[in-house]
Amino acid sequence: MKLLPKLTELLGTENILTDSDSLKRYGCDWTKTHQPDPIAIAFPKTTEHVQALVKFANTQELALVPSGGRTGLSGGAVAANKEVVVAFDRMNKIIDFNATDRSATCQAGVITQQLQQLAKDNHLYYPVNFASSGSSQIGGNIATNAGGIKVVRYGLTRNWVLGLKVVTGNGEILDLNKGLVKNATGYDLRHLFIGSEGTLGFITEATMRLTKPPKNLTVMVLGISNIDALMKVFEAFQNTLDLTAFECFSDRTLHYVHTDKGIPLPFDTRTPYYALLEFENDSEQREKEAFKTFDNCIQKEWVLDGAMSQSESQAQSLWRLREDISETLSAYTPYKNDLSVKISVIPEYLEAVVQLITENYTEFEVLWYGHIGDGNIHLNILKPENMEADEFFKQCKSLNPRIFQLTQTMNGSVSAEHGVGLLKRDDISYSRSKEEIAIMKELKSIFDPNGIMNPGKLINA
């Protein structure tokens, strides 16, 4: 292969892999809908290495696909068309920590959990958290504007990015915002790259904001009588406590986690829905407010039963009821949709979506869970045992236009936190206007005029 000697010259023999196992491993993410087929895996160690790769790729019209922790669910890191994968695993250093600024500057390949641990060791807190924190990378988190379980209080990854170093599709190095809290000097290009999925350029370094750690996080699991009650419970607790999380799942979803994982039920009463909420239990008064709100919800019959953690280990055990759902359901070949609407319309929206699916496919089992506190629903349809996977996915995909049209009428998003990638590229018009898409394509042409940066993802340029 003519390109390999030059790639080896740019990065060194030890930083280029071409064996079949590596091509399969690094050429995909958690999605399984496209067969990986890259020509090589490149492991840059510096921003200058990335710049050299991009400049070379421009001369050869060579497509580049960024690869972080490969935990994505939208096909954003899939290399299926003879691209070179740019893997950031070896750009994994924390370059600087500043206690006064409460910030840390990381290379793109730093694992999320690594940053969380650095913050903890210095009596600070990095709050962006999700099931893949032990393998996802900071660069990938930023490129997809990752969310997770703490959004209701701390927001998305975007809220925690103080600065970025980026190599554009032109091979230019941009040092954006330089860690400043306040900077009123025009367009903030940093935010263009957050959520851009590597289509404008590759993030190589990031300065991340840290904050003080929450005190005595306490978890409550509540048995909820109906969907409308779920939102009333959210409003009641949101008005009295400073919630750090508010999650939900259906009884049938809980059944799978309890049965397959052996996780104990939170209480004896079985209820249609469950809410898991977390709050800072930092005073006796705070605990009294929690119990008072719980009693009020019981009296109004919104809540039928409940449990509250009395220790950190109990809190972790209750969290497993929610955090083990995705892994548990993966054994049942689920078809997933990651959707969001305004919090206030969740009951109406969820009822309509479930009805749409069950009316068309009576044999499908619909399970859902999600971050109700920020309007994000994870919809899972389980494959019937007697149906082939290809036929199952075909039937599920045939419903997407109707589900997405419903989402559009409620001004929602067809991808709340998993990104667009390959899987939802052709559905972006349900959430973005034609004018917005046109501007996005113009931006792509400015930053990546030769179309080499993660081509085919996010938008059809």
XYZ file of C-alpha atoms in Angstrom:
461
model
C 0.000 0.000 0.000
C 1.617 3.245 -1.158
C 0.283 5.334 1.717
C 1.736 3.238 4.532
C 5.410 4.259 4.149
C 4.440 7.929 4.405
C 2.154 7.314 7.401
C 4.986 5.400 9.071
C 7.369 8.234 8.298
C 4.991 10.756 9.876
C 4.282 8.879 13.114
C 6.769 6.018 13.404
C 6.297 2.303 12.767
C 5.037 1.621 16.290
C 2.181 4.124 15.837
C 0.625 2.571 12.708
C -1.373 -0.671 12.831
C -2.711 -2.598 9.845
C -3.405 -6.096 11.211
C -6.975 -7.349 10.787
C -7.796 -7.496 14.511
C -6.790 -3.857 15.006
C -8.703 -2.738 11.926
C -11.869 -4.365 13.278
C -11.350 -3.121 16.828
C -10.585 0.501 16.018
C -12.781 0.799 12.944
C -16.115 0.835 14.772
C -18.001 1.929 17.858
C -20.751 0.148 19.814
C -23.060 0.151 16.799
C -23.080 -3.029 14.713
C -24.897 -1.868 11.588
C -21.791 -1.193 9.459
C -18.827 -3.477 8.843
C -15.513 -1.735 9.675
C -13.103 -1.531 6.749
C -10.307 1.006 7.402
C -6.917 0.755 5.730
C -4.838 1.662 8.787
C -4.988 2.843 12.391
C -2.832 5.854 13.266
C -1.888 6.757 16.843
C -0.714 10.369 17.071
C 0.925 11.495 20.313
C 0.853 15.267 19.851
C -1.198 18.005 18.230
C 1.602 18.379 15.683
C 1.256 14.692 14.761
C -2.444 15.241 14.096
C -1.671 18.326 12.035
C 0.846 16.387 9.929
C -1.699 13.625 9.348
C -4.376 16.071 8.245
C -2.062 17.917 5.877
C -0.923 14.641 4.338
C -4.534 13.443 4.026
C -5.415 16.599 2.108
C -2.681 15.958 -0.451
C -3.889 12.384 -0.954
C -7.656 12.984 -0.694
C -7.523 10.500 2.163
C -10.483 10.331 4.569
C -9.811 10.390 8.320
C -12.098 9.033 11.033
C -11.506 10.020 14.687
C -11.580 7.265 17.288
C -11.877 7.863 21.029
C -13.214 5.290 23.462
C -15.439 3.870 20.698
C -18.438 3.840 23.037
C -20.712 5.793 20.679
C -24.145 4.559 19.654
C -24.631 6.448 16.384
C -21.886 5.133 14.122
C -19.905 8.359 14.420
C -16.595 6.491 14.792
C -17.219 3.841 12.122
C -14.646 3.592 9.322
C -16.343 1.504 6.637
C -14.867 2.967 3.434
C -11.072 2.551 3.445
C -10.390 5.502 5.732
C -7.478 5.973 8.112
C -8.639 5.837 11.718
C -7.015 8.454 13.933
C -7.066 6.883 17.400
C -6.342 9.162 20.351
C -5.508 6.404 22.855
C -1.864 7.507 23.117
C -2.719 11.180 23.606
C -3.724 10.410 27.169
C -1.877 12.871 29.385
C -3.275 15.457 31.777
C -1.056 18.368 30.840
C -1.922 20.799 33.604
C -4.017 21.163 36.750
C -4.736 24.540 38.333
C -6.444 24.572 41.730
C -7.015 28.327 41.659
C -8.731 28.225 38.264
C -10.380 24.906 39.117
C -9.360 23.574 35.732
C -7.447 20.742 34.107
C -5.963 20.661 30.618
C -6.104 17.212 29.018
C -5.080 15.585 25.810
C -8.071 14.265 23.868
C -7.449 10.625 24.788
C -7.732 11.101 28.549
C -10.366 8.700 29.921
C -13.344 10.417 31.563
C -12.791 8.486 34.795
C -9.167 9.664 34.822
C -10.308 13.283 34.914
C -12.922 12.471 37.550
C -10.227 10.866 39.720
C -7.860 13.833 39.297
C -10.638 16.138 40.468
C -11.425 13.876 43.431
C -7.755 13.676 44.465
C -7.722 17.471 44.602
C -11.026 17.789 46.506
C -12.885 18.886 43.364
C -15.465 17.311 41.077
C -15.952 16.670 37.385
C -19.708 16.022 37.135
C -20.239 14.678 33.607
C -20.917 11.012 34.279
C -22.365 8.033 32.399
C -22.038 4.255 32.172
C -19.010 4.417 29.826
C -16.942 6.798 31.998
C -14.340 4.068 32.443
C -13.630 3.832 28.713
C -14.920 6.991 26.983
C -12.406 9.726 26.197
C -12.642 13.453 26.839
C -12.170 14.325 23.162
C -15.030 12.045 22.172
C -17.218 13.403 24.960
C -16.707 16.916 23.638
C -17.153 15.922 19.996
C -20.560 14.437 20.867
C -21.467 16.898 23.661
C -22.029 13.928 25.983
C -24.744 14.118 28.630
C -25.357 11.366 31.163
C -27.039 11.115 34.537
C -26.174 14.489 36.108
C -27.491 16.840 33.413
C -30.466 17.992 35.497
C -28.045 19.893 37.743
C -24.730 20.164 35.924
C -25.675 20.302 32.262
C -23.964 18.729 29.247
C -20.251 18.470 28.487
C -20.501 21.853 26.736
C -20.938 23.547 30.121
C -17.516 22.332 31.290
C -15.258 23.192 28.347
C -13.128 26.270 29.037
C -10.854 25.918 26.042
C -10.009 23.703 23.074
C -7.047 23.054 20.865
C -8.244 21.830 17.473
C -6.733 20.800 14.148
C -9.124 21.830 11.380
C -9.679 20.045 8.078
C -7.293 22.601 6.554
C -4.536 21.483 8.912
C -4.664 24.703 10.926
C -4.193 24.591 14.706
C -6.758 26.692 16.578
C -6.323 27.506 20.272
C -9.852 28.457 21.281
C -10.762 30.515 24.380
C -7.550 29.511 26.228
C -9.258 28.541 29.460
C -10.971 31.866 30.055
C -14.202 32.131 32.035
C -15.135 35.438 30.370
C -14.194 36.340 26.828
C -16.460 38.739 24.942
C -14.471 39.091 21.722
C -16.868 37.925 19.082
C -17.707 34.485 17.753
C -16.845 31.685 20.171
C -15.592 29.063 17.719
C -15.051 26.646 20.595
C -18.764 25.852 20.572
C -18.764 24.956 16.878
C -16.487 22.004 17.597
C -18.460 20.806 20.612
C -20.941 18.296 19.200
C -19.465 18.441 15.674
C -18.490 14.725 15.727
C -15.097 15.372 14.162
C -16.558 16.714 10.920
C -14.937 20.162 11.165
C -11.666 19.204 12.814
C -10.125 17.002 15.483
C -9.962 18.057 19.117
C -6.460 17.391 20.471
C -6.517 19.181 23.848
C -9.205 20.526 26.146
C -9.219 22.683 29.255
C -12.037 21.437 31.453
C -13.738 23.253 34.313
C -14.031 21.546 37.690
C -16.277 22.367 40.636
C -16.695 21.626 44.327
C -17.877 18.086 45.116
C -21.439 17.490 46.279
C -21.905 16.469 49.899
C -23.478 13.205 51.085
C -25.281 12.245 47.891
C -28.438 10.363 48.818
C -30.602 8.271 46.509
C -34.350 7.708 46.671
C -36.235 5.191 44.529
C -39.955 5.879 44.323
C -42.758 3.702 43.015
C -44.934 5.875 40.768
C -48.623 5.311 40.044
C -48.772 6.681 36.453
C -46.921 8.771 33.869
C -48.652 12.028 34.797
C -47.751 11.428 38.431
C -44.116 10.942 37.432
C -43.872 14.529 36.221
C -45.711 15.855 39.281
C -43.227 14.043 41.513
C -40.350 15.566 39.538
C -41.792 19.050 39.959
C -42.403 18.526 43.681
C -38.855 17.384 44.431
C -37.284 19.887 42.048
C -38.994 22.689 43.948
C -37.754 21.546 47.356
C -34.369 19.905 46.760
C -31.310 20.683 44.669
C -31.484 17.484 42.605
C -28.350 16.092 41.001
C -30.248 13.399 39.072
C -33.809 12.374 38.246
C -34.077 9.122 36.311
C -36.983 6.841 35.503
C -37.800 3.364 34.198
C -40.840 1.185 33.741
C -41.725 -1.844 35.865
C -41.093 -4.177 32.949
C -37.614 -2.692 32.498
C -36.951 -3.221 36.212
C -38.074 -6.836 35.816
C -35.211 -7.577 33.418
C -32.571 -5.970 35.645
C -33.879 -7.742 38.747
C -34.206 -11.141 37.046
C -31.040 -11.157 34.925
C -28.671 -9.307 37.247
C -30.106 -10.470 40.552
C -30.308 -6.915 41.858
C -32.754 -6.746 44.797
C -36.000 -4.858 44.294
C -36.057 -1.535 46.177
C -39.292 -2.463 48.027
C -42.032 -5.096 47.984
C -44.680 -3.007 46.208
C -44.681 -3.373 42.408
C -45.654 -0.166 40.636
C -46.052 0.763 36.938
C -43.134 3.199 36.975
C -40.142 4.095 39.101
C -38.214 7.287 39.674
C -34.654 7.392 40.943
C -33.612 10.752 42.311
C -30.376 11.899 43.878
C -29.779 14.963 46.031
C -27.240 16.512 48.369
C -28.288 15.460 51.851
C -26.007 18.009 53.481
C -28.063 18.942 56.537
C -30.773 17.689 58.864
C -33.117 20.255 57.362
C -32.482 18.913 53.848
C -33.439 15.410 54.923
C -36.605 16.712 56.555
C -37.539 18.448 53.296
C -37.025 15.186 51.401
C -39.272 13.227 53.769
C -41.896 15.979 53.783
C -42.028 16.002 49.978
C -42.186 12.207 49.919
C -45.108 12.195 52.385
C -46.917 14.821 50.324
C -46.520 12.690 47.178
C -47.806 9.634 49.058
C -50.882 11.526 50.253
C -51.657 12.635 46.705
C -51.191 9.027 45.532
C -48.504 9.990 43.060
C -46.055 7.772 44.936
C -47.064 4.306 46.168
C -43.857 3.278 47.957
C -40.242 4.312 48.297
C -36.760 3.616 49.623
C -33.884 5.918 50.584
C -30.201 5.063 50.871
C -28.625 5.225 54.320
C -25.029 4.799 53.178
C -22.829 5.233 50.137
C -22.947 1.487 49.430
C -26.749 1.514 49.555
C -26.809 4.479 47.193
C -24.591 2.587 44.735
C -26.845 -0.463 45.000
C -29.950 1.596 44.206
C -28.159 3.255 41.287
C -27.572 -0.198 39.769
C -31.317 -0.476 39.188
C -30.895 2.267 36.596
C -27.298 1.966 35.439
C -27.442 -1.772 34.665
C -30.413 -1.428 32.316
C -28.521 -0.898 29.063
C -26.126 -3.793 29.615
C -28.986 -6.075 30.670
C -31.121 -5.301 27.622
C -28.196 -5.728 25.216
C -28.619 -9.514 25.539
C -32.098 -9.241 23.998
C -31.035 -7.572 20.715
C -32.754 -4.244 21.325
C -33.511 -1.611 18.724
C -32.699 1.704 20.373
C -33.906 5.252 19.931
C -32.540 8.203 21.903
C -35.181 10.942 21.901
C -35.963 14.162 23.730
C -38.792 16.648 24.142
C -39.565 19.385 26.626
C -39.990 17.954 30.109
C -43.558 19.235 30.330
C -44.798 17.124 27.383
C -43.121 13.816 28.284
C -46.334 12.040 29.412
C -48.196 12.898 26.212
C -45.194 12.107 24.036
C -44.284 8.808 25.674
C -47.843 7.519 25.566
C -48.126 8.388 21.874
C -44.817 6.732 20.940
C -45.532 3.496 22.805
C -49.036 3.348 21.317
C -47.638 3.876 17.816
C -45.269 0.926 18.179
C -47.651 -1.502 19.877
C -50.461 -0.792 17.409
C -48.231 -1.654 14.466
C -46.284 -4.542 15.981
C -48.228 -6.312 18.699
C -45.466 -8.886 19.246
C -42.834 -6.262 20.054
C -42.026 -5.523 23.675
C -41.386 -1.824 24.271
C -39.179 -0.874 27.205
C -38.103 2.608 28.132
C -35.967 4.426 30.641
C -34.191 7.717 30.701
C -33.181 11.056 32.076
C -36.656 12.434 32.715
C -35.148 15.409 34.527
C -33.819 16.722 31.205
C -36.495 15.358 28.844
C -34.438 12.460 27.436
C -36.089 9.079 26.770
C -34.219 5.910 25.770
C -36.687 3.764 23.863
C -35.844 0.070 23.465
C -37.763 -2.464 21.387
C -36.788 -6.081 22.103
C -36.480 -8.618 19.299
C -39.028 -11.463 19.474
C -37.297 -14.817 19.910
C -38.782 -16.253 16.712
C -37.765 -13.353 14.450
C -34.501 -12.986 12.562
C -32.469 -9.926 13.530
C -32.386 -8.473 10.004
C -36.169 -8.618 9.694
C -36.590 -7.208 13.190
C -34.360 -4.197 12.523
C -36.049 -3.627 9.171
C -39.475 -3.464 10.804
C -38.239 -1.179 13.574
C -36.620 1.198 11.097
C -39.853 1.349 9.108
C -41.483 2.986 12.132
C -38.795 5.634 12.546
C -40.350 8.203 10.178
C -43.599 8.136 12.138
C -41.814 8.296 15.492
C -39.617 11.134 14.252
C -42.591 13.011 12.769
C -44.288 12.803 16.153
C -41.087 14.061 17.770
C -40.942 16.918 15.265
C -44.535 18.022 15.986
C -43.540 18.346 19.650
C -40.380 20.307 18.781
C -38.198 17.494 20.043
C -34.907 15.941 18.956
C -34.334 12.597 17.241
C -30.990 12.357 19.051
C -30.861 13.696 22.574
C -27.330 12.664 23.584
C -26.038 9.857 21.335
C -25.248 12.101 18.393
C -26.071 11.717 14.706
C -23.156 9.872 13.128
C -24.198 7.516 10.336
C -27.346 6.144 11.908
C -29.378 9.353 12.049
C -27.642 11.441 9.417
C -30.597 11.173 7.052
C -33.058 12.005 9.843
C -31.511 15.256 11.001
C -34.168 17.260 9.118
C -36.717 16.176 11.733
C -34.808 18.286 14.274
C -33.064 20.935 12.146
C -34.577 23.270 9.591
C -33.363 23.318 5.990
C -31.832 26.726 6.691
C -29.860 25.350 9.630
C -28.663 22.366 7.603
C -27.560 24.652 4.785
C -25.488 26.730 7.216
C -23.996 23.568 8.727
C -22.888 22.482 5.252
C -21.323 25.897 4.637
C -19.411 25.649 7.910
C -18.194 22.191 6.909
C -16.869 23.573 3.629
C -15.005 26.367 5.433
C -13.243 24.200 8.008
C -12.893 21.078 5.837
C -12.947 22.142 2.169
C -11.734 18.776 0.851
C -14.216 16.787 2.925
C -11.640 14.524 4.594
C -12.770 14.891 8.219
C -15.088 12.034 9.217
C -16.924 12.182 5.877
C -20.506 10.958 5.651
C -21.227 11.629 9.322
C -23.667 14.143 10.794
C -24.604 15.781 7.481
C -24.519 14.852 3.809
C -22.101 17.497 2.607
